[in-house]
Structures are given as structure tokens and as C-alpha cells.
Amino acid sequence: MKITFILPGWTTSPVGGFKVVYEYSSKLAERGHFVSIVHPLDLDNSHGLIWRSCIHIRRYAASLLRGKWFNFHSSVNFLVTPSLEEKYVPDADYVVATAWRTAEWVDDYSIKKGSKYYFVQHYETWSGDKHNIDRTLKLKLRKIVISQWLRSVVEELGEMAEWVPNGIDSNTFTIQTPIEDRDMYSLGMLYHESAWKGFDDGLKALTLVKAKYPKVSLKLFGVFPKRRNLPDWVTYTRNPSLVNLVALYNSMSIFVHTSLVEGWGLTPAEAMACGCAVVATDSQGILDYAEHEKNALISPPRSPEKLAENIISLIENRDRRVALAKAGHERIRQFTWDKSVNRFEEALAGAQDQIRQNCLRKC
């Protein structure tokens, strides 16, 4: 099959939604499919004339992206284009929008670009007007969603969606430091500048925990520059390599997830795979793999006090922390990329079956 993924831009730093698309692209390529990934330099085409003449810049950007932070399968066709105009998009069997603003473009493409899909990884009200986002979810594109929560969002708008959860690479995200041997006061969290990621709530919660247990230390990681005036008990690793990220997770006894809303939640899933006990906000998508009191502790968003209570309860009860961490590890191991790619292929094949049935009816 020829499959084209349409991304909303390009990045030289790890971004969850891009990472998932890159995983699918590489793993579908491993299975013999011809996969293209389109990265527009200008989503709105407001500078298209300039970029059309800068082929060398586009080639440089493509080489920079390909080698920066993800190990792509060698056969993936990695494209950086001036815009998402149809003439820059290869013909294929399937074309997949990956964000609400790319869905608008894909909806207008001719059938030469392939059967049209919308890979929904978030309810993107943080990046656009809700009315516009809902409108794209109602477009006649076949929807694939990464969580049951997102499926409910799509269904409430009167549409149907295939549920294909993300996978976790259990050969990469592994337990290297035994759960029982970890420092109970070593905690971790993602640093992110977007308000909906809830970092400030997490820092408030950890400050409350620190007041009760002075030995607590917090390890942050992320892609943004280090925030000024962080307390001296907080360390920050910017853009850790994959090896260093796994080592960071393994140095934590508890991972704190603080988002107000998530389509799925990659970092708490990775932390579970590495043996962390997860204390999280109910960010919706996380509920596909995190269950309160069974393999995680979950509290309402925007409630630092509740988050702090759950963290303290695990510091004070080692056996409970270890049990939750082990249960989380076993749960997340069920989410493999092989299973996810199988389901993704089935979702695409379903479109072809429907087309054949429609042709037979017309004949």
C-alpha cells in the first residue's frame, strides 16, 4: 500500500504527536508499505512563492529533521514541502490527516491522493476555535482515534471512529533499576510551557510534598529552555537522548503526570514501562491504561492538593508504591506497536473493502 501522512509542520525536537506518526510510518515501511510523510514549511501557504524557490532549504530541512531525534526506516519518503497544496503531495492509496488544520487540506484533495483518513490524537481546542475543530471532525474523512475518550468525542458529534491505541516499545522502555531498590524520594515530571500540560499545578503539588518530606528531589525533562528560578531541589534535563530518558525514568520511584487533558499520554505510559509508580491527573485519554488504585493513583485536574496527597501516600507506603508500579508495568506491556500497527492496517483495509462493496452495488 502507498500511505501518505500529512503533518501540520516540522520540528527538530521530540513532540508526542509527531513521534506517534513517525512510529507508524517506520513500522508500516518495515512491513513493505511505501510510506511518505509530508511536513509543510508553511501551513497557510502565506509564503509559498518564497519557499518554492528555496529547494536547497527544503532539502536541508528534510535532512536535519530525519537525523535529529527519531530513527526512521530507510525507505520512508521524508518530504518537506512549501505548503500542503495538492501538487506537493504524492499520489497514494491512503492519505492521512494528523491534526485539525491538516484535515481541512486533506478533505479538498482529489481521489488521486488516496482514500481520506483523519488520525485524531487530541481534541485540539488548545490550538484553535472549538467550532472549527468540531467542523473538521464532521468532515467525511474516516476517523482513527488513539483513545476511547476521543472516540466518544467523535461519536458525540454524530461520527464514527476506529479505536487504535498507541503502542509502547517494551524493548526500549525497560526496567533497569529494580522497583524495590529505588529512592522513595526521587520523583519525576515532564516540563512543558503549554498551560494545558498543568506543569504549575504539578510544581505546587511537589512543593507541598517537599514541605513534609525535605529529602524529596524532582527530576524534570522536556524540550523547552530551563525555567528561571526553579528551586534548588529540582534538576532539569533538556532534550535527553532516548538512552538518557530511559535512565531518567529508572531513577524515579514516582512519575507525576499533570495534564488537564490528553489524547492518550505518552510520558506516563513510558514511565510505567520503566517501573515508575504513576500519580496522575484524570486527563481523559490516560484512562485507557491507567486505573485508579489498581495501577496508578488518579485525581482531578487543577487540584495540586489532591495530587500531593496521592504522592505522599506512596512515599509513606512502600509496599503500595511497589505494587502499583508493578501493576502499571504489566498493564502497559499489553500496548505493543505490533498490535497497534495491525489495527491501523485493518482500519485502512476496511476502507478498501467498503469501496469494493460500493462498486459491486453500483455494478
mmCIF file of C-alpha atoms in Angstrom:
data_model
loop_
_atom_site.group_PDB
_atom_site.id
_atom_site.type_symbol
_atom_site.label_atom_id
_atom_site.label_comp_id
_atom_site.label_asym_id
_atom_site.label_seq_id
_atom_site.Cartn_x
_atom_site.Cartn_y
_atom_site.Cartn_z
ATOM 1 C CA MET A 1 0.000 0.000 0.000
ATOM 2 C CA LYS A 2 1.029 3.595 -0.586
ATOM 3 C CA ILE A 3 0.305 5.691 2.502
ATOM 4 C CA THR A 4 0.856 9.425 2.995
ATOM 5 C CA PHE A 5 0.801 11.079 6.421
ATOM 6 C CA ILE A 6 0.175 14.832 6.450
ATOM 7 C CA LEU A 7 1.740 16.620 9.425
ATOM 8 C CA PRO A 8 0.935 20.220 10.438
ATOM 9 C CA GLY A 9 4.548 21.383 10.325
ATOM 10 C CA TRP A 10 8.032 20.278 11.258
ATOM 11 C CA THR A 11 10.084 20.024 14.418
ATOM 12 C CA THR A 12 13.651 19.253 15.424
ATOM 13 C CA SER A 13 12.641 18.331 18.995
ATOM 14 C CA PRO A 14 10.551 15.427 20.318
ATOM 15 C CA VAL A 15 6.805 16.060 20.035
ATOM 16 C CA GLY A 16 4.370 13.334 21.095
ATOM 17 C CA GLY A 17 2.003 13.534 18.128
ATOM 18 C CA PHE A 18 4.848 13.593 15.617
ATOM 19 C CA LYS A 19 6.561 10.710 17.395
ATOM 20 C CA VAL A 20 3.480 8.512 17.063
ATOM 21 C CA VAL A 21 3.164 9.279 13.334
ATOM 22 C CA TYR A 22 6.866 8.533 12.888
ATOM 23 C CA GLU A 23 6.454 5.201 14.695
ATOM 24 C CA TYR A 24 3.606 4.167 12.407
ATOM 25 C CA SER A 25 5.461 5.356 9.318
ATOM 26 C CA SER A 26 8.590 3.369 10.117
ATOM 27 C CA LYS A 27 6.770 0.240 11.204
ATOM 28 C CA LEU A 28 4.448 0.273 8.186
ATOM 29 C CA ALA A 29 7.532 0.695 5.988
ATOM 30 C CA GLU A 30 9.103 -2.325 7.701
ATOM 31 C CA ARG A 31 6.070 -4.310 6.556
ATOM 32 C CA GLY A 32 6.665 -3.385 2.937
ATOM 33 C CA HIS A 33 4.321 -0.421 2.547
ATOM 34 C CA PHE A 34 5.529 2.698 0.733
ATOM 35 C CA VAL A 35 5.133 5.499 3.263
ATOM 36 C CA SER A 36 5.520 9.242 2.762
ATOM 37 C CA ILE A 37 5.463 11.895 5.489
ATOM 38 C CA VAL A 38 4.677 15.443 4.385
ATOM 39 C CA HIS A 39 5.930 18.353 6.514
ATOM 40 C CA PRO A 40 4.756 21.778 5.285
ATOM 41 C CA LEU A 41 7.047 24.693 5.948
ATOM 42 C CA ASP A 42 4.036 26.985 5.629
ATOM 43 C CA LEU A 43 0.679 25.537 6.671
ATOM 44 C CA ASP A 44 -1.244 28.586 5.474
ATOM 45 C CA ASN A 45 0.696 28.967 2.210
ATOM 46 C CA SER A 46 1.283 32.637 3.001
ATOM 47 C CA HIS A 47 4.923 32.473 1.895
ATOM 48 C CA GLY A 48 4.597 29.810 -0.764
ATOM 49 C CA LEU A 49 6.303 31.787 -3.529
ATOM 50 C CA ILE A 50 9.414 32.234 -1.418
ATOM 51 C CA TRP A 51 9.698 28.593 -0.426
ATOM 52 C CA ARG A 52 9.083 27.300 -3.947
ATOM 53 C CA SER A 53 12.352 28.897 -4.987
ATOM 54 C CA CYS A 54 14.308 27.599 -1.971
ATOM 55 C CA ILE A 55 14.688 23.938 -2.866
ATOM 56 C CA HIS A 56 18.070 23.762 -1.115
ATOM 57 C CA ILE A 57 16.482 24.996 2.122
ATOM 58 C CA ARG A 58 13.788 22.333 1.899
ATOM 59 C CA ARG A 59 16.382 19.633 1.326
ATOM 60 C CA TYR A 60 18.451 20.880 4.246
ATOM 61 C CA ALA A 61 15.359 20.926 6.486
ATOM 62 C CA ALA A 62 14.485 17.369 5.451
ATOM 63 C CA SER A 63 17.980 16.082 6.226
ATOM 64 C CA LEU A 64 18.011 17.949 9.548
ATOM 65 C CA LEU A 65 14.669 16.504 10.610
ATOM 66 C CA ARG A 66 15.405 12.950 9.516
ATOM 67 C CA GLY A 67 18.567 12.679 11.568
ATOM 68 C CA LYS A 68 17.655 14.677 14.644
ATOM 69 C CA TRP A 69 15.717 12.629 17.204
ATOM 70 C CA PHE A 70 13.967 9.665 15.568
ATOM 71 C CA ASN A 71 15.463 6.643 13.848
ATOM 72 C CA PHE A 72 13.434 6.283 10.649
ATOM 73 C CA HIS A 73 13.183 3.211 8.458
ATOM 74 C CA SER A 74 15.387 3.872 5.437
ATOM 75 C CA SER A 75 12.543 3.540 2.915
ATOM 76 C CA VAL A 76 10.306 6.231 4.440
ATOM 77 C CA ASN A 77 9.821 9.066 1.950
ATOM 78 C CA PHE A 78 10.521 12.132 4.076
ATOM 79 C CA LEU A 79 9.154 15.301 2.452
ATOM 80 C CA VAL A 80 9.420 18.959 3.427
ATOM 81 C CA THR A 81 7.088 20.987 1.202
ATOM 82 C CA PRO A 82 6.347 24.701 0.730
ATOM 83 C CA SER A 83 2.713 24.135 1.698
ATOM 84 C CA LEU A 84 0.025 21.442 1.705
ATOM 85 C CA GLU A 85 -1.186 22.282 -1.767
ATOM 86 C CA GLU A 86 -2.149 19.082 -3.558
ATOM 87 C CA LYS A 87 0.630 19.357 -6.126
ATOM 88 C CA TYR A 88 3.223 18.805 -3.383
ATOM 89 C CA VAL A 89 1.534 15.667 -2.044
ATOM 90 C CA PRO A 90 2.346 12.293 -3.655
ATOM 91 C CA ASP A 91 -0.385 10.120 -5.133
ATOM 92 C CA ALA A 92 -1.197 7.187 -2.843
ATOM 93 C CA ASP A 93 -3.773 4.626 -1.783
ATOM 94 C CA TYR A 94 -4.386 6.420 1.519
ATOM 95 C CA VAL A 95 -3.797 9.956 2.736
ATOM 96 C CA VAL A 96 -3.938 10.580 6.483
ATOM 97 C CA ALA A 97 -4.522 13.945 8.164
ATOM 98 C CA THR A 98 -2.916 14.140 11.606
ATOM 99 C CA ALA A 99 -4.255 17.434 13.021
ATOM 100 C CA TRP A 100 -7.354 19.567 12.591
ATOM 101 C CA ARG A 101 -5.668 22.044 10.251
ATOM 102 C CA THR A 102 -4.350 19.270 8.020
ATOM 103 C CA ALA A 103 -7.828 17.699 7.875
ATOM 104 C CA GLU A 104 -9.104 20.776 6.043
ATOM 105 C CA TRP A 105 -6.465 20.301 3.355
ATOM 106 C CA VAL A 106 -6.957 16.548 3.016
ATOM 107 C CA ASP A 107 -10.703 16.993 2.617
ATOM 108 C CA ASP A 108 -10.069 19.056 -0.521
ATOM 109 C CA TYR A 109 -7.638 16.631 -2.169
ATOM 110 C CA SER A 110 -8.628 14.694 -5.269
ATOM 111 C CA ILE A 111 -9.078 10.934 -5.148
ATOM 112 C CA LYS A 112 -5.591 10.541 -6.687
ATOM 113 C CA LYS A 113 -4.130 11.229 -3.247
ATOM 114 C CA GLY A 114 -5.914 8.195 -1.825
ATOM 115 C CA SER A 115 -8.775 7.289 0.492
ATOM 116 C CA LYS A 116 -9.009 10.033 3.094
ATOM 117 C CA TYR A 117 -8.377 9.461 6.791
ATOM 118 C CA TYR A 118 -8.169 11.625 9.879
ATOM 119 C CA PHE A 119 -5.840 10.303 12.594
ATOM 120 C CA VAL A 120 -7.180 12.044 15.709
ATOM 121 C CA GLN A 121 -4.603 12.233 18.510
ATOM 122 C CA HIS A 122 -6.165 15.016 20.564
ATOM 123 C CA TYR A 123 -9.245 17.200 20.867
ATOM 124 C CA GLU A 124 -7.224 20.232 19.821
ATOM 125 C CA THR A 125 -9.196 23.029 21.463
ATOM 126 C CA TRP A 126 -5.880 24.354 22.823
ATOM 127 C CA SER A 127 -4.729 25.156 19.277
ATOM 128 C CA GLY A 128 -7.862 26.524 17.644
ATOM 129 C CA ASP A 129 -11.500 27.522 17.898
ATOM 130 C CA LYS A 130 -13.743 24.687 19.138
ATOM 131 C CA HIS A 131 -16.267 25.312 16.358
ATOM 132 C CA ASN A 132 -13.584 24.896 13.688
ATOM 133 C CA ILE A 133 -12.195 21.772 15.306
ATOM 134 C CA ASP A 134 -15.646 20.193 15.574
ATOM 135 C CA ARG A 135 -16.245 21.062 11.928
ATOM 136 C CA THR A 136 -13.150 19.105 10.875
ATOM 137 C CA LEU A 137 -14.272 16.126 12.953
ATOM 138 C CA LYS A 138 -17.503 16.142 10.941
ATOM 139 C CA LEU A 139 -15.708 16.081 7.590
ATOM 140 C CA LYS A 140 -16.243 12.957 5.517
ATOM 141 C CA LEU A 141 -12.861 11.550 6.406
ATOM 142 C CA ARG A 142 -12.595 8.148 8.044
ATOM 143 C CA LYS A 143 -11.527 8.685 11.641
ATOM 144 C CA ILE A 144 -8.949 6.734 13.616
ATOM 145 C CA VAL A 145 -8.638 7.756 17.278
ATOM 146 C CA ILE A 146 -5.999 6.833 19.857
ATOM 147 C CA SER A 147 -8.249 6.634 22.932
ATOM 148 C CA GLN A 148 -11.757 5.685 23.957
ATOM 149 C CA TRP A 149 -12.275 9.242 25.179
ATOM 150 C CA LEU A 150 -11.532 10.623 21.724
ATOM 151 C CA ARG A 151 -13.897 8.087 20.207
ATOM 152 C CA SER A 152 -16.640 9.391 22.493
ATOM 153 C CA VAL A 153 -15.848 12.969 21.402
ATOM 154 C CA VAL A 154 -16.193 11.983 17.742
ATOM 155 C CA GLU A 155 -19.351 9.948 18.345
ATOM 156 C CA GLU A 156 -20.995 12.823 20.221
ATOM 157 C CA LEU A 157 -20.612 14.804 17.000
ATOM 158 C CA GLY A 158 -22.510 12.104 15.126
ATOM 159 C CA GLU A 159 -19.470 10.483 13.510
ATOM 160 C CA MET A 160 -17.870 7.040 13.733
ATOM 161 C CA ALA A 161 -14.262 6.253 14.601
ATOM 162 C CA GLU A 162 -11.911 3.286 14.778
ATOM 163 C CA TRP A 163 -10.037 2.981 18.082
ATOM 164 C CA VAL A 164 -6.327 2.260 17.612
ATOM 165 C CA PRO A 165 -4.404 2.837 20.858
ATOM 166 C CA ASN A 166 -0.754 3.801 20.841
ATOM 167 C CA GLY A 167 1.968 1.278 21.448
ATOM 168 C CA ILE A 168 4.974 1.349 23.755
ATOM 169 C CA ASP A 169 8.307 -0.187 22.799
ATOM 170 C CA SER A 170 8.931 -2.524 25.728
ATOM 171 C CA ASN A 171 12.366 -3.368 24.357
ATOM 172 C CA THR A 172 13.401 0.268 24.776
ATOM 173 C CA PHE A 173 11.407 1.415 27.797
ATOM 174 C CA THR A 174 12.540 -1.198 30.291
ATOM 175 C CA ILE A 175 13.141 -1.663 33.995
ATOM 176 C CA GLN A 176 16.881 -1.273 34.578
ATOM 177 C CA THR A 177 16.782 -0.388 38.276
ATOM 178 C CA PRO A 178 14.594 -2.770 40.293
ATOM 179 C CA ILE A 179 11.419 -1.090 41.512
ATOM 180 C CA GLU A 180 12.110 -2.158 45.101
ATOM 181 C CA ASP A 181 15.571 -0.554 45.091
ATOM 182 C CA ARG A 182 14.566 2.963 44.058
ATOM 183 C CA ASP A 183 14.878 6.023 46.240
ATOM 184 C CA MET A 184 11.366 6.763 47.521
ATOM 185 C CA TYR A 185 12.102 10.490 47.484
ATOM 186 C CA SER A 186 13.174 10.616 43.825
ATOM 187 C CA LEU A 187 10.252 11.959 41.783
ATOM 188 C CA GLY A 188 9.910 12.915 38.124
ATOM 189 C CA MET A 189 7.743 15.059 35.882
ATOM 190 C CA LEU A 190 7.610 16.480 32.347
ATOM 191 C CA TYR A 191 8.367 20.181 31.973
ATOM 192 C CA HIS A 192 6.172 21.865 29.358
ATOM 193 C CA GLU A 193 5.318 25.513 28.764
ATOM 194 C CA SER A 194 1.747 24.989 27.494
ATOM 195 C CA ALA A 195 -0.802 25.772 30.208
ATOM 196 C CA TRP A 196 -2.918 22.690 29.430
ATOM 197 C CA LYS A 197 0.016 20.462 30.418
ATOM 198 C CA GLY A 198 -0.525 21.575 34.021
ATOM 199 C CA PHE A 199 3.128 21.999 34.992
ATOM 200 C CA ASP A 200 2.447 24.763 37.519
ATOM 201 C CA ASP A 201 -0.090 22.545 39.290
ATOM 202 C CA GLY A 202 2.498 19.791 39.463
ATOM 203 C CA LEU A 203 5.156 22.091 40.876
ATOM 204 C CA LYS A 204 2.714 23.342 43.522
ATOM 205 C CA ALA A 205 1.912 19.748 44.460
ATOM 206 C CA LEU A 206 5.580 18.810 44.712
ATOM 207 C CA THR A 207 6.277 21.900 46.818
ATOM 208 C CA LEU A 208 3.639 20.684 49.287
ATOM 209 C CA VAL A 209 5.263 17.245 49.324
ATOM 210 C CA LYS A 210 8.712 18.790 49.823
ATOM 211 C CA ALA A 211 7.449 20.728 52.849
ATOM 212 C CA LYS A 212 6.528 17.449 54.541
ATOM 213 C CA TYR A 213 9.456 15.384 53.268
ATOM 214 C CA PRO A 214 12.582 17.567 52.854
ATOM 215 C CA LYS A 215 14.515 14.708 51.229
ATOM 216 C CA VAL A 216 12.302 14.876 48.128
ATOM 217 C CA SER A 217 14.024 15.722 44.837
ATOM 218 C CA LEU A 218 12.364 16.369 41.486
ATOM 219 C CA LYS A 219 13.808 15.431 38.099
ATOM 220 C CA LEU A 220 12.336 17.293 35.148
ATOM 221 C CA PHE A 221 12.875 16.733 31.441
ATOM 222 C CA GLY A 222 11.496 18.386 28.324
ATOM 223 C CA VAL A 223 12.324 20.261 25.133
ATOM 224 C CA PHE A 224 11.976 23.849 26.356
ATOM 225 C CA PRO A 225 14.714 26.045 27.852
ATOM 226 C CA LYS A 226 15.019 25.660 31.602
ATOM 227 C CA ARG A 227 12.597 27.829 33.533
ATOM 228 C CA ARG A 228 14.191 30.501 35.660
ATOM 229 C CA ASN A 229 14.034 30.389 39.441
ATOM 230 C CA LEU A 230 13.361 26.683 39.818
ATOM 231 C CA PRO A 231 14.059 25.516 43.391
ATOM 232 C CA ASP A 232 17.488 24.028 44.040
ATOM 233 C CA TRP A 233 15.938 20.607 44.724
ATOM 234 C CA VAL A 234 14.767 20.473 41.092
ATOM 235 C CA THR A 235 17.043 19.349 38.243
ATOM 236 C CA TYR A 236 16.247 19.681 34.556
ATOM 237 C CA THR A 237 17.441 17.674 31.551
ATOM 238 C CA ARG A 238 16.688 19.322 28.243
ATOM 239 C CA ASN A 239 16.249 17.117 25.154
ATOM 240 C CA PRO A 240 17.524 13.894 26.728
ATOM 241 C CA SER A 241 18.579 11.170 24.310
ATOM 242 C CA LEU A 242 16.431 8.049 24.327
ATOM 243 C CA VAL A 243 19.046 6.229 26.390
ATOM 244 C CA ASN A 244 19.188 9.082 28.897
ATOM 245 C CA LEU A 245 15.396 9.333 29.042
ATOM 246 C CA VAL A 246 15.105 5.661 29.972
ATOM 247 C CA ALA A 247 17.811 6.152 32.605
ATOM 248 C CA LEU A 248 15.903 9.139 33.993
ATOM 249 C CA TYR A 249 12.695 7.141 34.304
ATOM 250 C CA ASN A 250 14.632 4.375 36.051
ATOM 251 C CA SER A 251 15.998 6.861 38.582
ATOM 252 C CA MET A 252 12.456 7.821 39.657
ATOM 253 C CA SER A 253 10.249 5.975 42.109
ATOM 254 C CA ILE A 254 7.164 8.066 41.234
ATOM 255 C CA PHE A 255 6.270 9.833 37.994
ATOM 256 C CA VAL A 256 3.805 12.716 38.236
ATOM 257 C CA HIS A 257 1.504 13.431 35.276
ATOM 258 C CA THR A 258 -0.240 16.801 35.439
ATOM 259 C CA SER A 259 -2.096 17.476 32.172
ATOM 260 C CA LEU A 260 -5.588 18.937 32.144
ATOM 261 C CA VAL A 261 -6.434 16.834 29.093
ATOM 262 C CA GLU A 262 -4.517 14.409 26.865
ATOM 263 C CA GLY A 263 -5.409 12.328 23.846
ATOM 264 C CA TRP A 264 -3.520 9.406 25.409
ATOM 265 C CA GLY A 265 -0.424 10.453 27.364
ATOM 266 C CA LEU A 266 2.936 9.109 26.206
ATOM 267 C CA THR A 267 5.161 10.105 29.121
ATOM 268 C CA PRO A 268 3.183 8.381 31.910
ATOM 269 C CA ALA A 269 2.961 5.292 29.700
ATOM 270 C CA GLU A 270 6.727 5.324 29.156
ATOM 271 C CA ALA A 271 7.251 5.845 32.886
ATOM 272 C CA MET A 272 5.045 2.834 33.665
ATOM 273 C CA ALA A 273 7.059 0.709 31.247
ATOM 274 C CA CYS A 274 10.226 1.755 33.095
ATOM 275 C CA GLY A 275 8.827 0.798 36.506
ATOM 276 C CA CYS A 276 7.641 4.116 37.933
ATOM 277 C CA ALA A 277 4.534 4.327 40.079
ATOM 278 C CA VAL A 278 2.326 6.857 38.283
ATOM 279 C CA VAL A 279 0.421 9.591 40.106
ATOM 280 C CA ALA A 280 -1.716 11.399 37.563
ATOM 281 C CA THR A 281 -4.491 13.818 36.849
ATOM 282 C CA ASP A 282 -7.576 12.470 35.110
ATOM 283 C CA SER A 283 -6.582 13.780 31.695
ATOM 284 C CA GLN A 284 -9.159 11.580 29.906
ATOM 285 C CA GLY A 285 -7.006 9.669 27.409
ATOM 286 C CA ILE A 286 -4.822 8.215 30.151
ATOM 287 C CA LEU A 287 -7.766 6.132 31.376
ATOM 288 C CA ASP A 288 -7.194 3.681 28.527
ATOM 289 C CA TYR A 289 -4.295 2.232 30.511
ATOM 290 C CA ALA A 290 -4.288 3.862 33.969
ATOM 291 C CA GLU A 291 -6.863 2.746 36.534
ATOM 292 C CA HIS A 292 -7.161 4.395 39.940
ATOM 293 C CA GLU A 293 -5.959 2.241 42.850
ATOM 294 C CA LYS A 294 -5.117 -0.667 40.508
ATOM 295 C CA ASN A 295 -2.078 0.537 38.578
ATOM 296 C CA ALA A 296 -1.969 4.287 39.273
ATOM 297 C CA LEU A 297 -3.363 6.976 41.548
ATOM 298 C CA ILE A 298 -5.585 9.479 39.747
ATOM 299 C CA SER A 299 -7.005 12.804 40.904
ATOM 300 C CA PRO A 300 -8.959 15.642 39.243
ATOM 301 C CA PRO A 301 -7.023 18.173 37.133
ATOM 302 C CA ARG A 302 -6.235 21.579 38.639
ATOM 303 C CA SER A 303 -6.067 20.108 42.152
ATOM 304 C CA PRO A 304 -2.461 20.297 43.417
ATOM 305 C CA GLU A 305 -3.565 19.342 46.930
ATOM 306 C CA LYS A 306 -5.101 16.050 45.761
ATOM 307 C CA LEU A 307 -2.041 15.330 43.644
ATOM 308 C CA ALA A 308 0.186 15.961 46.668
ATOM 309 C CA GLU A 309 -1.938 13.669 48.859
ATOM 310 C CA ASN A 310 -1.520 10.805 46.393
ATOM 311 C CA ILE A 311 2.233 11.337 46.122
ATOM 312 C CA ILE A 312 2.607 11.436 49.911
ATOM 313 C CA SER A 313 0.559 8.247 50.277
ATOM 314 C CA LEU A 314 3.098 6.383 48.135
ATOM 315 C CA ILE A 315 6.103 7.852 49.915
ATOM 316 C CA GLU A 316 4.594 6.679 53.194
ATOM 317 C CA ASN A 317 3.632 3.218 51.944
ATOM 318 C CA ARG A 318 6.474 1.499 50.118
ATOM 319 C CA ASP A 319 4.561 -1.730 49.517
ATOM 320 C CA ARG A 320 1.706 0.152 47.895
ATOM 321 C CA ARG A 321 4.094 2.073 45.650
ATOM 322 C CA VAL A 322 5.871 -1.093 44.555
ATOM 323 C CA ALA A 323 2.583 -2.900 43.881
ATOM 324 C CA LEU A 324 1.193 -0.037 41.779
ATOM 325 C CA ALA A 325 4.438 0.250 39.820
ATOM 326 C CA LYS A 326 4.474 -3.474 39.041
ATOM 327 C CA ALA A 327 0.803 -3.457 38.055
ATOM 328 C CA GLY A 328 1.366 -0.451 35.808
ATOM 329 C CA HIS A 329 4.357 -2.114 34.189
ATOM 330 C CA GLU A 330 2.346 -5.245 33.405
ATOM 331 C CA ARG A 331 -0.603 -3.237 32.099
ATOM 332 C CA ILE A 332 1.373 -1.046 29.709
ATOM 333 C CA ARG A 333 3.218 -4.063 28.287
ATOM 334 C CA GLN A 334 -0.103 -5.041 26.697
ATOM 335 C CA PHE A 335 0.130 -1.980 24.416
ATOM 336 C CA THR A 336 2.606 -3.102 21.765
ATOM 337 C CA TRP A 337 3.408 -1.447 18.458
ATOM 338 C CA ASP A 338 2.785 -4.717 16.629
ATOM 339 C CA LYS A 339 -0.801 -4.752 17.878
ATOM 340 C CA SER A 340 -1.270 -1.078 17.064
ATOM 341 C CA VAL A 341 0.116 -1.397 13.541
ATOM 342 C CA ASN A 342 -2.081 -4.453 12.942
ATOM 343 C CA ARG A 343 -5.137 -2.427 13.916
ATOM 344 C CA PHE A 344 -4.021 0.539 11.828
ATOM 345 C CA GLU A 345 -3.617 -1.696 8.779
ATOM 346 C CA GLU A 346 -7.049 -3.208 9.427
ATOM 347 C CA ALA A 347 -8.600 0.257 9.616
ATOM 348 C CA LEU A 348 -7.091 1.154 6.246
ATOM 349 C CA ALA A 349 -8.075 -2.181 4.708
ATOM 350 C CA GLY A 350 -11.633 -1.567 5.883
ATOM 351 C CA ALA A 351 -11.809 1.461 3.606
ATOM 352 C CA GLN A 352 -10.782 -0.597 0.605
ATOM 353 C CA ASP A 353 -13.372 -3.264 1.444
ATOM 354 C CA GLN A 354 -16.068 -0.593 1.622
ATOM 355 C CA ILE A 355 -15.003 0.847 -1.732
ATOM 356 C CA ARG A 356 -15.177 -2.602 -3.321
ATOM 357 C CA GLN A 357 -18.643 -3.214 -1.855
ATOM 358 C CA ASN A 358 -19.878 0.133 -3.153
ATOM 359 C CA CYS A 359 -18.524 -0.667 -6.608
ATOM 360 C CA LEU A 360 -20.265 -4.040 -6.590
ATOM 361 C CA ARG A 361 -23.569 -2.423 -5.622
ATOM 362 C CA LYS A 362 -23.267 0.091 -8.447
ATOM 363 C CA CYS A 363 -22.388 -2.665 -10.896
#
